[in-house]
Coordinates of C-alpha atoms in Angstrom, one line a residue:
Chain Z
M1 CA -6.6 153.8 -117.4
T2 CA -6.8 155.1 -121.0
L3 CA -9.6 157.3 -121.8
E4 CA -10.6 156.8 -125.6
R5 CA -12.8 158.3 -128.0
S6 CA -15.3 155.6 -127.6
D7 CA -15.6 156.4 -124.0
I8 CA -16.5 160.0 -125.0
E9 CA -18.8 158.7 -127.6
A10 CA -20.7 156.7 -125.0
A11 CA -20.7 159.7 -122.8
A12 CA -22.2 161.8 -125.5
Q13 CA -25.0 159.2 -125.9
R14 CA -25.9 159.5 -122.2
V15 CA -25.7 163.2 -121.7
G16 CA -27.0 164.5 -124.9
P17 CA -30.5 164.6 -124.1
H18 CA -29.9 166.6 -121.0
L19 CA -27.6 169.2 -122.4
R20 CA -27.3 172.0 -124.9
R21 CA -25.3 172.1 -128.0
T22 CA -23.6 175.3 -127.3
P23 CA -22.9 177.6 -130.0
V24 CA -19.6 178.8 -131.6
L25 CA -18.8 182.4 -132.3
R26 CA -16.5 183.1 -135.1
L27 CA -14.6 186.4 -135.0
P28 CA -12.3 187.9 -137.5
A29 CA -9.0 189.4 -137.1
G30 CA -8.7 192.9 -135.9
E31 CA -10.9 195.5 -133.9
A32 CA -13.7 195.8 -136.4
G33 CA -15.8 192.8 -135.6
G34 CA -13.1 191.1 -133.7
L35 CA -11.5 190.9 -130.3
G36 CA -8.6 193.2 -131.4
L37 CA -6.3 190.2 -132.0
D38 CA -4.5 190.0 -135.3
Y39 CA -5.8 186.6 -136.2
P40 CA -9.3 185.1 -136.2
V41 CA -10.7 183.0 -133.3
A42 CA -13.6 180.7 -132.8
L43 CA -15.2 181.0 -129.4
K44 CA -16.9 177.8 -128.0
L45 CA -19.6 179.5 -125.9
E46 CA -19.9 176.7 -123.3
A47 CA -20.9 179.4 -120.6
L48 CA -24.4 179.1 -122.2
Q49 CA -24.5 175.4 -121.2
V50 CA -27.2 174.4 -118.8
T51 CA -26.2 175.6 -115.3
G52 CA -23.7 178.3 -116.7
S53 CA -20.6 176.1 -117.1
F54 CA -19.3 172.9 -118.9
K55 CA -19.6 171.0 -115.6
P56 CA -23.1 169.1 -116.2
R57 CA -21.4 167.1 -119.1
G58 CA -19.4 165.2 -116.5
A59 CA -22.0 165.3 -113.7
F60 CA -24.6 163.7 -116.0
N61 CA -22.2 161.2 -117.4
R62 CA -21.0 160.0 -114.0
I63 CA -24.6 159.7 -112.6
L64 CA -26.1 158.0 -115.7
A65 CA -23.2 155.7 -116.0
A66 CA -23.7 154.5 -112.3
A67 CA -27.0 155.1 -111.2
T68 CA -28.6 151.9 -112.4
L69 CA -28.6 150.5 -109.0
P70 CA -31.8 150.9 -106.9
A71 CA -29.6 151.7 -104.0
D72 CA -28.3 154.8 -105.5
R73 CA -31.9 156.2 -105.7
E74 CA -32.1 156.4 -101.9
A75 CA -28.7 157.7 -101.0
G76 CA -28.5 160.1 -103.8
V77 CA -25.3 161.8 -105.0
I78 CA -22.7 163.9 -103.2
A79 CA -19.9 166.1 -104.5
A80 CA -17.4 168.6 -103.3
S81 CA -17.0 171.7 -105.5
G82 CA -15.8 175.3 -105.6
G83 CA -19.3 176.0 -107.0
N84 CA -19.9 175.2 -110.6
H85 CA -19.5 171.4 -110.3
G86 CA -22.0 171.8 -107.4
V87 CA -24.6 173.6 -109.3
A88 CA -24.2 171.0 -112.1
V89 CA -24.5 168.0 -109.7
A90 CA -27.5 169.6 -108.1
H91 CA -29.1 170.3 -111.5
A92 CA -28.3 166.8 -112.8
A93 CA -29.7 165.1 -109.6
R94 CA -32.9 167.1 -109.6
A95 CA -33.4 166.3 -113.3
L96 CA -32.8 162.5 -112.5
G97 CA -34.9 162.5 -109.4
L98 CA -32.1 161.9 -107.1
R99 CA -31.1 163.7 -103.7
A100 CA -27.9 165.6 -103.8
E101 CA -25.6 166.9 -101.0
I102 CA -22.9 169.5 -102.0
F103 CA -19.9 170.5 -99.9
V104 CA -18.2 173.9 -100.8
P105 CA -15.3 175.7 -99.2
E106 CA -15.7 178.9 -97.5
A107 CA -14.3 180.8 -100.4
T108 CA -17.3 179.8 -102.7
P109 CA -19.2 183.0 -103.6
E110 CA -22.7 183.6 -102.1
A111 CA -24.2 183.5 -105.8
K112 CA -22.9 180.1 -106.3
R113 CA -24.1 178.8 -102.9
A114 CA -27.7 180.2 -103.7
L115 CA -27.5 178.4 -107.2
I116 CA -26.6 175.3 -105.6
E117 CA -29.6 175.6 -103.0
G118 CA -31.9 176.9 -105.7
H119 CA -31.4 173.6 -107.5
G120 CA -32.7 171.8 -104.4
A121 CA -29.5 170.3 -103.0
R122 CA -28.3 170.3 -99.4
L123 CA -25.4 172.8 -99.2
V124 CA -22.6 172.1 -96.6
V125 CA -20.1 174.9 -96.1
G126 CA -16.8 174.0 -94.7
G127 CA -13.0 174.0 -95.1
R128 CA -10.7 176.7 -96.3
D129 CA -10.4 175.3 -99.9
Y130 CA -11.7 172.8 -102.3
Q131 CA -9.4 170.0 -101.0
A132 CA -10.8 170.5 -97.4
A133 CA -14.4 170.4 -98.6
F134 CA -13.6 167.3 -100.7
E135 CA -12.2 165.6 -97.5
A136 CA -15.3 166.4 -95.7
C137 CA -17.4 165.1 -98.7
Q138 CA -15.5 161.7 -98.8
A139 CA -16.2 161.2 -95.1
R140 CA -19.9 161.9 -95.4
A141 CA -20.1 159.7 -98.5
A142 CA -18.6 156.8 -96.6
E143 CA -21.4 157.3 -94.0
T144 CA -24.4 157.7 -96.5
G145 CA -23.3 155.4 -99.5
A146 CA -24.3 158.3 -101.7
L147 CA -22.7 158.2 -105.2
L148 CA -19.6 160.5 -105.2
V149 CA -19.4 162.7 -108.2
H150 CA -15.8 163.9 -108.4
A151 CA -15.3 167.5 -109.6
Y152 CA -12.6 166.5 -112.1
D153 CA -10.7 163.2 -111.3
Q154 CA -13.1 160.4 -112.4
E155 CA -13.0 158.7 -115.7
E156 CA -16.7 159.4 -116.3
V157 CA -16.4 162.9 -115.4
V158 CA -13.5 163.6 -117.7
A159 CA -15.2 161.6 -120.4
G160 CA -18.3 163.8 -120.0
A161 CA -16.2 167.0 -120.3
G162 CA -14.6 165.3 -123.5
T163 CA -18.1 165.6 -125.2
L164 CA -17.2 169.3 -125.6
A165 CA -14.4 168.5 -127.7
R166 CA -16.4 166.2 -129.8
E167 CA -19.0 168.9 -130.3
L168 CA -16.3 171.4 -131.2
E169 CA -14.8 169.2 -133.7
A170 CA -17.9 168.8 -135.5
E171 CA -18.7 172.5 -135.5
A172 CA -15.3 173.6 -136.2
P173 CA -13.4 171.0 -138.1
D174 CA -10.8 173.4 -139.4
L175 CA -9.4 174.3 -135.8
T176 CA -5.7 173.5 -135.5
H177 CA -5.3 174.7 -131.7
V178 CA -7.7 174.8 -129.0
L179 CA -7.2 176.7 -125.7
V180 CA -8.7 175.6 -122.6
A181 CA -8.5 176.6 -118.9
V182 CA -7.3 174.2 -116.3
G183 CA -7.9 173.9 -112.5
G184 CA -8.4 170.3 -111.5
G185 CA -8.0 169.3 -115.2
G186 CA -11.4 167.6 -115.9
L187 CA -11.9 169.7 -119.0
L188 CA -8.3 169.6 -120.1
G189 CA -8.4 165.8 -119.7
G190 CA -11.4 165.4 -121.8
M191 CA -10.3 167.7 -124.6
L192 CA -6.8 165.9 -124.7
A193 CA -8.5 162.5 -124.8
W194 CA -10.7 163.5 -127.6
Y195 CA -8.2 165.5 -129.7
A196 CA -5.3 163.1 -128.8
E197 CA -4.8 161.4 -132.3
S198 CA -6.4 164.2 -134.4
G199 CA -3.4 166.6 -134.9
V200 CA -5.3 169.3 -133.1
E201 CA -3.0 171.0 -130.4
V202 CA -4.6 171.5 -127.1
I203 CA -3.1 174.4 -125.0
A204 CA -3.8 174.5 -121.3
V205 CA -4.0 178.0 -119.7
E206 CA -4.0 178.5 -115.9
P207 CA -4.1 181.4 -113.7
S208 CA -0.6 182.3 -112.0
N209 CA -2.4 182.2 -108.7
C210 CA -3.8 178.5 -109.2
P211 CA -0.9 176.8 -111.1
T212 CA -1.9 173.1 -110.6
L213 CA -0.6 172.1 -114.0
T214 CA 2.7 174.0 -113.6
C215 CA 3.2 172.4 -110.3
A216 CA 2.5 168.9 -111.6
M217 CA 4.6 169.3 -114.7
L218 CA 7.7 170.5 -112.8
A219 CA 7.5 167.8 -110.2
G220 CA 6.5 165.0 -112.7
K221 CA 3.4 164.2 -110.6
P222 CA 0.3 166.1 -109.3
M223 CA 1.6 168.2 -106.3
P224 CA -0.3 170.8 -104.1
A225 CA -0.3 174.2 -105.7
P226 CA -1.1 177.6 -104.4
V227 CA -4.9 178.5 -104.5
G228 CA -5.6 182.2 -105.0
G229 CA -6.7 185.1 -107.0
I230 CA -9.9 186.0 -109.0
A231 CA -10.4 182.5 -110.6
A232 CA -10.0 180.4 -107.4
D233 CA -13.6 179.5 -107.0
S234 CA -13.6 177.8 -110.4
L235 CA -10.0 176.8 -111.1
G236 CA -8.8 176.5 -107.4
A237 CA -8.2 172.8 -107.2
R238 CA -5.2 172.1 -104.8
R239 CA -3.6 169.7 -107.2
L240 CA -4.1 168.5 -110.7
G241 CA -6.1 165.3 -111.1
G242 CA -4.4 162.0 -111.7
I243 CA -6.4 161.4 -115.0
A244 CA -5.6 164.8 -116.4
F245 CA -2.0 164.5 -115.5
A246 CA -1.6 161.1 -117.3
L247 CA -3.2 162.5 -120.3
A248 CA -1.2 165.8 -120.2
A249 CA 1.9 163.9 -119.9
R250 CA 1.1 162.2 -123.2
H251 CA -0.8 164.7 -125.2
L252 CA -0.5 168.2 -124.1
S253 CA 1.0 170.6 -126.5
R254 CA 1.7 173.4 -124.3
G255 CA 0.9 174.8 -120.9
V256 CA 0.5 178.6 -120.4
V257 CA 0.3 180.8 -117.3
V258 CA -1.8 184.1 -117.2
A259 CA -2.1 186.9 -114.5
D260 CA -5.3 187.7 -112.9
S261 CA -5.1 191.1 -114.8
A262 CA -5.0 189.4 -118.2
I263 CA -8.1 187.4 -117.0
A264 CA -9.9 190.5 -116.0
E265 CA -9.0 192.0 -119.3
A266 CA -10.3 189.0 -121.1
Q267 CA -13.7 189.2 -119.4
R268 CA -13.9 193.0 -120.3
R269 CA -13.1 192.3 -124.0
L270 CA -15.6 189.5 -124.2
W271 CA -18.4 191.8 -123.0
H272 CA -17.3 194.9 -124.9
A273 CA -16.7 193.2 -128.2
C274 CA -19.2 190.3 -128.1
R275 CA -21.8 191.0 -125.3
V276 CA -20.7 187.6 -123.7
V277 CA -20.3 187.5 -119.9
A278 CA -17.8 185.0 -118.4
E279 CA -16.7 184.4 -115.0
P280 CA -12.8 184.7 -114.4
G281 CA -12.2 181.1 -114.9
G282 CA -14.4 181.1 -118.0
A283 CA -12.3 183.8 -119.6
T284 CA -9.0 182.3 -118.5
A285 CA -8.3 180.6 -121.9
L286 CA -9.0 183.7 -123.8
A287 CA -6.5 185.6 -121.5
A288 CA -3.6 183.8 -122.9
L289 CA -4.5 185.3 -126.3
I290 CA -5.2 188.8 -125.1
S291 CA -2.1 189.0 -123.0
G292 CA 0.1 187.4 -125.6
A293 CA 1.1 184.7 -123.3
W294 CA 0.5 182.4 -126.3
T295 CA 0.6 183.4 -129.9
P296 CA -0.6 181.1 -132.6
P297 CA 1.9 180.0 -135.5
E298 CA 1.3 181.3 -138.9
G299 CA -1.8 179.7 -140.3
A300 CA -3.2 178.4 -137.2
Q301 CA -7.0 178.2 -136.9
V302 CA -7.5 178.9 -133.1
G303 CA -10.4 177.8 -130.9
V304 CA -11.0 179.1 -127.3
V305 CA -13.4 177.4 -124.9
I306 CA -15.4 180.0 -122.8
C307 CA -16.3 177.5 -120.1
G308 CA -18.4 179.4 -117.4
A309 CA -20.4 182.6 -116.5
N310 CA -21.5 182.1 -113.0
A311 CA -20.7 185.5 -111.9
D312 CA -22.6 188.5 -111.2
P313 CA -23.0 190.0 -114.6
G314 CA -22.2 193.5 -113.4
S315 CA -19.0 192.8 -111.6
A316 CA -17.9 190.6 -114.5
V317 CA -17.7 193.8 -116.7
A318 CA -15.8 196.4 -114.8
A319 CA -16.3 199.6 -116.9
W320 CA -19.4 199.9 -118.9
P321 CA -19.5 201.4 -121.4
A322 CA -15.9 201.5 -123.0
A323 CA -15.2 202.4 -126.4
Chain W
M1 CA -41.5 199.8 -153.5
T2 CA -41.2 196.0 -153.2
L3 CA -38.5 194.6 -151.4
E4 CA -37.3 191.2 -152.8
R5 CA -35.1 188.3 -151.7
S6 CA -32.7 189.5 -154.4
D7 CA -32.3 192.8 -152.5
I8 CA -31.5 190.9 -149.5
E9 CA -29.0 188.6 -151.3
A10 CA -27.3 191.8 -152.5
A11 CA -27.3 193.2 -149.1
A12 CA -25.8 189.9 -147.7
Q13 CA -22.9 190.3 -150.2
R14 CA -22.1 193.7 -149.2
V15 CA -22.4 193.4 -145.4
G16 CA -21.0 189.9 -144.9
P17 CA -17.3 190.8 -144.6
H18 CA -18.2 193.4 -141.9
L19 CA -20.5 191.4 -139.8
R20 CA -20.6 188.3 -137.7
R21 CA -22.7 185.2 -138.4
T22 CA -24.6 185.2 -135.1
P23 CA -25.2 182.0 -133.4
V24 CA -28.5 180.2 -132.7
L25 CA -29.0 178.4 -129.4
R26 CA -31.7 175.7 -129.3
L27 CA -33.5 175.1 -126.0
P28 CA -35.7 172.2 -125.3
A29 CA -39.1 172.4 -123.7
G30 CA -39.4 172.6 -119.9
E31 CA -37.2 174.0 -117.1
A32 CA -34.4 171.3 -117.3
G33 CA -32.2 173.0 -120.0
G34 CA -35.0 175.3 -121.4
L35 CA -36.6 178.5 -120.6
G36 CA -39.6 177.0 -118.7
L37 CA -41.7 177.0 -121.8
D38 CA -43.6 173.8 -122.7
Y39 CA -42.2 173.8 -126.1
P40 CA -38.8 174.1 -127.6
V41 CA -37.3 177.5 -129.0
A42 CA -34.5 178.6 -131.1
L43 CA -32.9 181.8 -130.1
K44 CA -31.1 183.8 -132.7
L45 CA -28.4 185.5 -130.5
E46 CA -28.2 188.6 -132.6
A47 CA -27.2 190.6 -129.5
L48 CA -23.8 189.1 -130.2
Q49 CA -23.6 191.0 -133.3
V50 CA -20.9 193.7 -134.0
T51 CA -21.9 196.8 -131.8
G52 CA -24.2 194.6 -129.8
S53 CA -27.5 194.8 -131.9
F54 CA -28.7 194.0 -135.4
K55 CA -28.4 197.5 -136.5
P56 CA -25.1 197.2 -138.4
R57 CA -26.7 195.0 -140.9
G58 CA -28.8 197.9 -142.2
A59 CA -26.1 200.6 -141.7
F60 CA -23.4 198.8 -143.6
N61 CA -25.8 198.1 -146.5
R62 CA -27.0 201.7 -146.8
I63 CA -23.5 203.1 -146.7
L64 CA -21.9 200.7 -149.0
A65 CA -24.7 200.7 -151.5
A66 CA -24.4 204.5 -151.5
A67 CA -21.0 205.5 -150.7
T68 CA -19.4 205.2 -154.1
L69 CA -19.5 208.8 -154.9
P70 CA -16.3 210.5 -153.8
A71 CA -18.4 213.5 -152.5
D72 CA -19.8 211.0 -149.7
R73 CA -16.3 210.5 -148.4
E74 CA -16.0 214.2 -147.5
A75 CA -19.5 214.9 -146.1
G76 CA -19.5 211.5 -144.4
V77 CA -22.7 210.0 -142.9
I78 CA -25.4 211.1 -140.6
A79 CA -28.1 209.4 -138.6
A80 CA -30.7 210.0 -136.0
S81 CA -31.1 207.1 -133.4
G82 CA -32.4 206.2 -129.9
G83 CA -28.9 204.7 -129.5
N84 CA -28.2 201.3 -131.2
H85 CA -28.5 202.5 -134.7
G86 CA -26.1 205.4 -133.9
V87 CA -23.7 203.1 -132.5
A88 CA -23.9 200.9 -135.6
V89 CA -23.6 203.9 -138.1
A90 CA -20.6 205.2 -135.9
H91 CA -19.0 201.9 -136.2
A92 CA -19.6 201.4 -139.9
A93 CA -18.4 204.8 -140.8
R94 CA -15.2 204.3 -138.8
A95 CA -14.7 200.8 -140.5
L96 CA -15.2 202.4 -143.9
G97 CA -13.1 205.5 -143.3
L98 CA -16.0 208.0 -143.2
R99 CA -17.0 210.7 -140.8
A100 CA -20.2 210.3 -138.8
E101 CA -22.6 212.5 -137.0
I102 CA -25.2 211.0 -134.7
F103 CA -28.3 212.8 -133.4
V104 CA -30.0 211.2 -130.3
P105 CA -32.8 212.2 -128.1
E106 CA -32.4 213.2 -124.6
A107 CA -33.7 209.8 -123.4
T108 CA -30.8 208.0 -124.9
P109 CA -29.0 206.3 -122.0
E110 CA -25.5 207.7 -121.1
A111 CA -24.1 204.4 -122.0
K112 CA -25.3 204.4 -125.5
R113 CA -24.1 208.0 -125.8
A114 CA -20.7 206.9 -124.8
L115 CA -20.7 204.0 -127.1
I116 CA -21.4 206.3 -130.0
E117 CA -18.6 208.7 -129.1
G118 CA -16.3 205.8 -128.4
H119 CA -16.7 204.7 -132.1
G120 CA -15.4 208.2 -133.0
A121 CA -18.7 209.9 -134.1
R122 CA -19.7 213.3 -133.4
L123 CA -22.8 213.2 -130.9
V124 CA -25.6 215.7 -130.9
V125 CA -28.0 215.4 -128.2
G126 CA -31.3 217.1 -128.9
G127 CA -35.1 216.7 -128.8
R128 CA -37.5 214.9 -126.6
D129 CA -37.8 211.7 -128.6
Y130 CA -36.5 209.9 -131.7
Q131 CA -38.7 211.8 -134.0
A132 CA -37.3 215.3 -132.8
A133 CA -33.7 214.0 -133.1
F134 CA -34.5 212.9 -136.6
E135 CA -35.9 216.2 -137.6
A136 CA -32.8 218.0 -136.5
C137 CA -30.7 215.4 -138.2
Q138 CA -32.6 215.9 -141.6
A139 CA -32.0 219.6 -141.2
R140 CA -28.3 219.2 -140.7
A141 CA -28.1 216.7 -143.4
A142 CA -29.5 219.3 -145.9
E143 CA -26.8 221.7 -144.9
T144 CA -23.7 219.3 -144.9
G145 CA -24.6 216.9 -147.7
A146 CA -23.9 213.9 -145.4
L147 CA -25.4 210.7 -146.4
L148 CA -28.4 210.0 -144.3
V149 CA -28.6 206.5 -142.8
H150 CA -32.2 206.2 -141.6
A151 CA -32.8 204.1 -138.5
Y152 CA -35.5 202.0 -140.2
D153 CA -37.2 203.5 -143.0
Q154 CA -34.9 203.2 -146.0
E155 CA -34.9 200.3 -148.6
E156 CA -31.4 199.5 -148.1
V157 CA -31.6 199.7 -144.2
V158 CA -34.5 197.2 -144.3
A159 CA -32.8 194.9 -146.8
G160 CA -29.7 194.9 -144.6
A161 CA -31.9 193.8 -141.6
G162 CA -33.4 191.1 -143.9
T163 CA -29.9 189.4 -144.0
L164 CA -30.6 188.3 -140.4
A165 CA -33.6 186.3 -141.7
R166 CA -31.5 184.9 -144.7
E167 CA -29.0 183.7 -142.0
L168 CA -31.6 182.3 -139.6
E169 CA -33.3 180.4 -142.5
A170 CA -30.1 178.7 -143.4
E171 CA -29.2 177.9 -139.7
A172 CA -32.8 176.8 -138.6
P173 CA -34.6 175.7 -141.9
D174 CA -37.2 173.8 -139.7
L175 CA -38.7 177.0 -138.2
T176 CA -42.3 177.6 -138.8
H177 CA -42.8 180.8 -136.8
V178 CA -40.2 183.6 -136.0
L179 CA -40.9 186.2 -133.3
V180 CA -39.2 189.8 -133.7
A181 CA -39.5 192.9 -131.9
V182 CA -40.8 196.0 -133.5
G183 CA -40.2 199.7 -133.1
G184 CA -39.7 201.6 -136.3
G185 CA -40.0 198.3 -138.1
G186 CA -36.8 197.9 -139.9
L187 CA -36.0 194.5 -138.6
L188 CA -39.6 193.5 -138.9
G189 CA -39.7 194.6 -142.6
G190 CA -36.5 192.7 -143.4
M191 CA -37.9 189.6 -141.8
L192 CA -41.0 189.9 -143.6
A193 CA -39.5 190.5 -147.0
W194 CA -37.2 187.4 -146.7
Y195 CA -39.8 185.0 -145.4
A196 CA -42.7 186.4 -147.5
E197 CA -43.1 183.5 -149.7
S198 CA -41.6 180.9 -147.4
G199 CA -44.6 179.6 -145.3
V200 CA -42.8 180.8 -142.3
E201 CA -45.0 183.0 -140.2
V202 CA -43.5 186.2 -138.7
I203 CA -45.0 187.4 -135.5
A204 CA -44.2 191.1 -134.5
V205 CA -44.1 191.9 -130.8
E206 CA -44.0 195.4 -129.5
P207 CA -44.2 196.9 -125.9
S208 CA -47.5 198.2 -124.9
N209 CA -45.7 201.4 -124.1
C210 CA -44.4 201.9 -127.7
P211 CA -47.3 200.5 -129.9
T212 CA -46.3 201.8 -133.3
L213 CA -47.4 198.7 -135.1
T214 CA -50.8 198.5 -133.4
C215 CA -51.3 202.4 -134.1
A216 CA -50.5 201.8 -137.6
M217 CA -52.7 198.7 -138.1
L218 CA -55.6 200.2 -136.4
A219 CA -55.5 203.3 -138.6
G220 CA -54.5 201.7 -141.8
K221 CA -51.4 203.8 -142.1
P222 CA -48.4 204.7 -139.8
M223 CA -49.8 207.0 -137.0
P224 CA -47.9 208.7 -134.1
A225 CA -47.8 206.3 -131.2
P226 CA -47.0 206.8 -127.5
V227 CA -43.3 206.5 -126.7
G228 CA -42.5 205.2 -123.2
G229 CA -41.6 202.5 -121.0
I230 CA -38.3 200.3 -120.6
A231 CA -37.7 199.6 -124.2
A232 CA -38.1 203.1 -125.4
D233 CA -34.5 203.8 -126.2
S234 CA -34.4 201.0 -128.7
L235 CA -38.1 200.6 -129.8
G236 CA -39.4 204.2 -129.4
A237 CA -39.9 205.4 -132.8
R238 CA -42.8 207.8 -133.0
R239 CA -44.4 205.9 -135.7
L240 CA -43.9 202.6 -137.8
G241 CA -42.0 203.1 -141.0
G242 CA -43.7 203.2 -144.3
I243 CA -41.7 200.3 -145.7
A244 CA -42.5 198.1 -142.7
F245 CA -46.1 199.1 -142.9
A246 CA -46.4 198.1 -146.5
L247 CA -44.7 194.7 -145.9
A248 CA -46.7 194.2 -142.7
A249 CA -50.1 194.9 -144.5
R250 CA -49.2 192.1 -147.0
H251 CA -47.2 189.6 -145.1
L252 CA -47.6 189.8 -141.2
S253 CA -49.0 186.9 -139.6
R254 CA -49.8 188.4 -136.3
G255 CA -49.0 191.3 -133.9
V256 CA -48.7 191.0 -130.3
V257 CA -48.2 193.5 -127.4
V258 CA -46.4 192.9 -124.2
A259 CA -46.2 194.7 -120.9
D260 CA -42.8 196.1 -119.6
S261 CA -43.0 193.5 -116.7
A262 CA -43.0 190.7 -119.2
I263 CA -40.0 192.3 -120.9
A264 CA -38.1 192.5 -117.6
E265 CA -39.1 188.9 -116.9
A266 CA -37.7 187.8 -120.3
Q267 CA -34.5 189.5 -119.5
R268 CA -34.2 187.7 -116.2
R269 CA -35.1 184.4 -117.8
L270 CA -32.5 184.8 -120.5
W271 CA -29.8 185.4 -118.0
H272 CA -30.8 182.8 -115.5
A273 CA -31.4 180.1 -117.8
C274 CA -29.0 180.8 -120.7
R275 CA -26.3 183.3 -119.4
V276 CA -27.4 185.7 -122.2
V277 CA -27.6 189.3 -121.5
A278 CA -30.5 191.3 -123.4
E279 CA -31.5 194.9 -123.2
P280 CA -35.2 195.6 -122.9
G281 CA -35.8 195.8 -126.7
G282 CA -33.6 192.7 -127.2
A283 CA -35.9 190.6 -125.0
T284 CA -39.2 191.9 -126.2
A285 CA -39.8 189.3 -128.8
L286 CA -39.2 186.5 -126.0
A287 CA -41.5 188.4 -123.7
A288 CA -44.5 187.4 -126.0
L289 CA -43.7 183.7 -125.2
I290 CA -42.9 184.1 -121.5
S291 CA -46.0 186.1 -120.8
G292 CA -48.2 183.8 -122.9
A293 CA -49.2 186.8 -125.1
W294 CA -48.6 184.5 -128.0
T295 CA -48.8 180.7 -127.9
P296 CA -47.5 178.6 -130.7
P297 CA -49.9 176.1 -132.5
E298 CA -49.3 172.4 -132.0
G299 CA -46.3 171.2 -133.9
A300 CA -44.8 174.6 -134.4
Q301 CA -41.1 175.2 -134.5
V302 CA -40.4 178.6 -132.9
G303 CA -37.6 181.0 -133.5
V304 CA -37.0 184.2 -131.5
V305 CA -34.7 187.0 -132.3
I306 CA -32.8 188.3 -129.3
C307 CA -31.9 191.5 -131.1
G308 CA -29.8 193.7 -128.8
A309 CA -27.7 193.9 -125.6
N310 CA -26.5 197.4 -125.1
A311 CA -27.5 197.6 -121.6
D312 CA -25.6 197.8 -118.3
P313 CA -25.2 193.9 -117.7
G314 CA -25.8 194.4 -114.1
S315 CA -29.1 196.3 -114.4
A316 CA -30.1 194.0 -117.2
V317 CA -30.4 191.2 -114.6
A318 CA -32.4 192.2 -111.6
A319 CA -31.9 189.5 -109.2
W320 CA -28.8 187.4 -109.2
P321 CA -28.7 184.6 -108.3
A322 CA -32.1 183.1 -108.7
A323 CA -33.0 179.4 -108.7

């Protein structure tokens, strides 16, 4: 498997009519008008995407690439998800007139469960973590014949996520580095596939409590990783996807790990400086800058993907107001 | 007094280095990806501006146009405000190395008071409403010689607000109608001055509980209006400004009044469909569409200014999640 720009171009054609072109917010260096960093950043506000995360890019692409068989229309689609992917699949299925069944682990927050059901999908809660929910989902798919839409490790899903990079390149062609959060690696894989030959360096950021990329890189293959902390419901895959791993092995510039406290601080900073709400996974890439875990080289033009906001907006912003 | 495009161009040169170019989010018709309206809209996300509202556009322009005299540096700047203008003046003063004193009415929420003090300004609370705070502010300005930065009725303040329209025209040249909230009328005046000869129709939207524009239009001049309801702290001027009135008399396409319940529904819709937080005044223009108080003619391309988000993000979104 090699994912090419042409796969992402094809995905963009499929998903374009169903999605928003999310805006880019450019911030200067410093406190006055900026995030308090001593260099400018460009935020890709993908949390303003349909369903509140980047996930429908992959979900629509997988379903539209596959759902040409009449049989699919009866069995519908099925997915396992910590939450955001499930919301996206439920939304895409409803938009395309298909049934959807979504398996979530016990840790999935009540709000995300309600969003999935609100989109008309059948919700099945079971299993301690994403991996357990995925196994239950696989068994059910074998029974029903529903189209399985993987949360991150399917070529069409990764290509769909890559449409974010394609959009960002068009909107911010000056970027030299792009930071992106990693859980299962669908978004990371899509970004790497698009930017592979471009000279733009992709920096992967993961929570220290969900270190799928670190575990994979240390072992030389995807390996089970701990799953925990504040971003577990969006970045808590048990292991990195094989597609993302293959792309990371060839194209990843740098992997960075951040503490939960840095993620929470990035959430607060986004609200107080920009009036942008992000869930923990959505603020994880920015946390690498806020915490100093990664510092851009001289002259870099830094982009950061804010990839999700499916959180209670009050709890996403601890202290309000702050100076 | 006539405010020309050239005044707004000059303002844009002054304020540009201090402000963000706020993004435009385009939404299709319908529920899937849209706001549930049966036509597309373009949201100008001005709530993502520095200080969380459009107010620093006018504040920076007023101060930068005036503060060339050495005396200004000692006495600093002074303003009366329901909140957002005060935050903006405090921010601008700090950015420019000036002292600031801000007078707010008793109704100003604790959060906005804290933001003003957080920006290093001296806060004075007094008076039942904005008008009372303004009178106290005027008296104090006469004592200290500080530069008074009016919340809406000064030419430089209106020209500064007009830079929003200049930006929007460049970003969304296809718009035929632009909806904007009105309180004292600074933003309305700036929008009208920019779009005056362009063929773009500006629609003013005000809460039924703060009907400054309606009262002015009925009387043929700015008249005292009731001040109340959920948007009073941002749109609760006691009367429309004279500059805005003169511009409205010549250029306003249409004025529309919305109920507080429509404003609250617009806030909810912005969060649930777009993950955008707005304060009541910031969602007021959109409320005209959500409530059907104004319906675009066939073929219109509609823009809406989301002009502020200085609200507790939890309380800005009543029920979470919703389908």
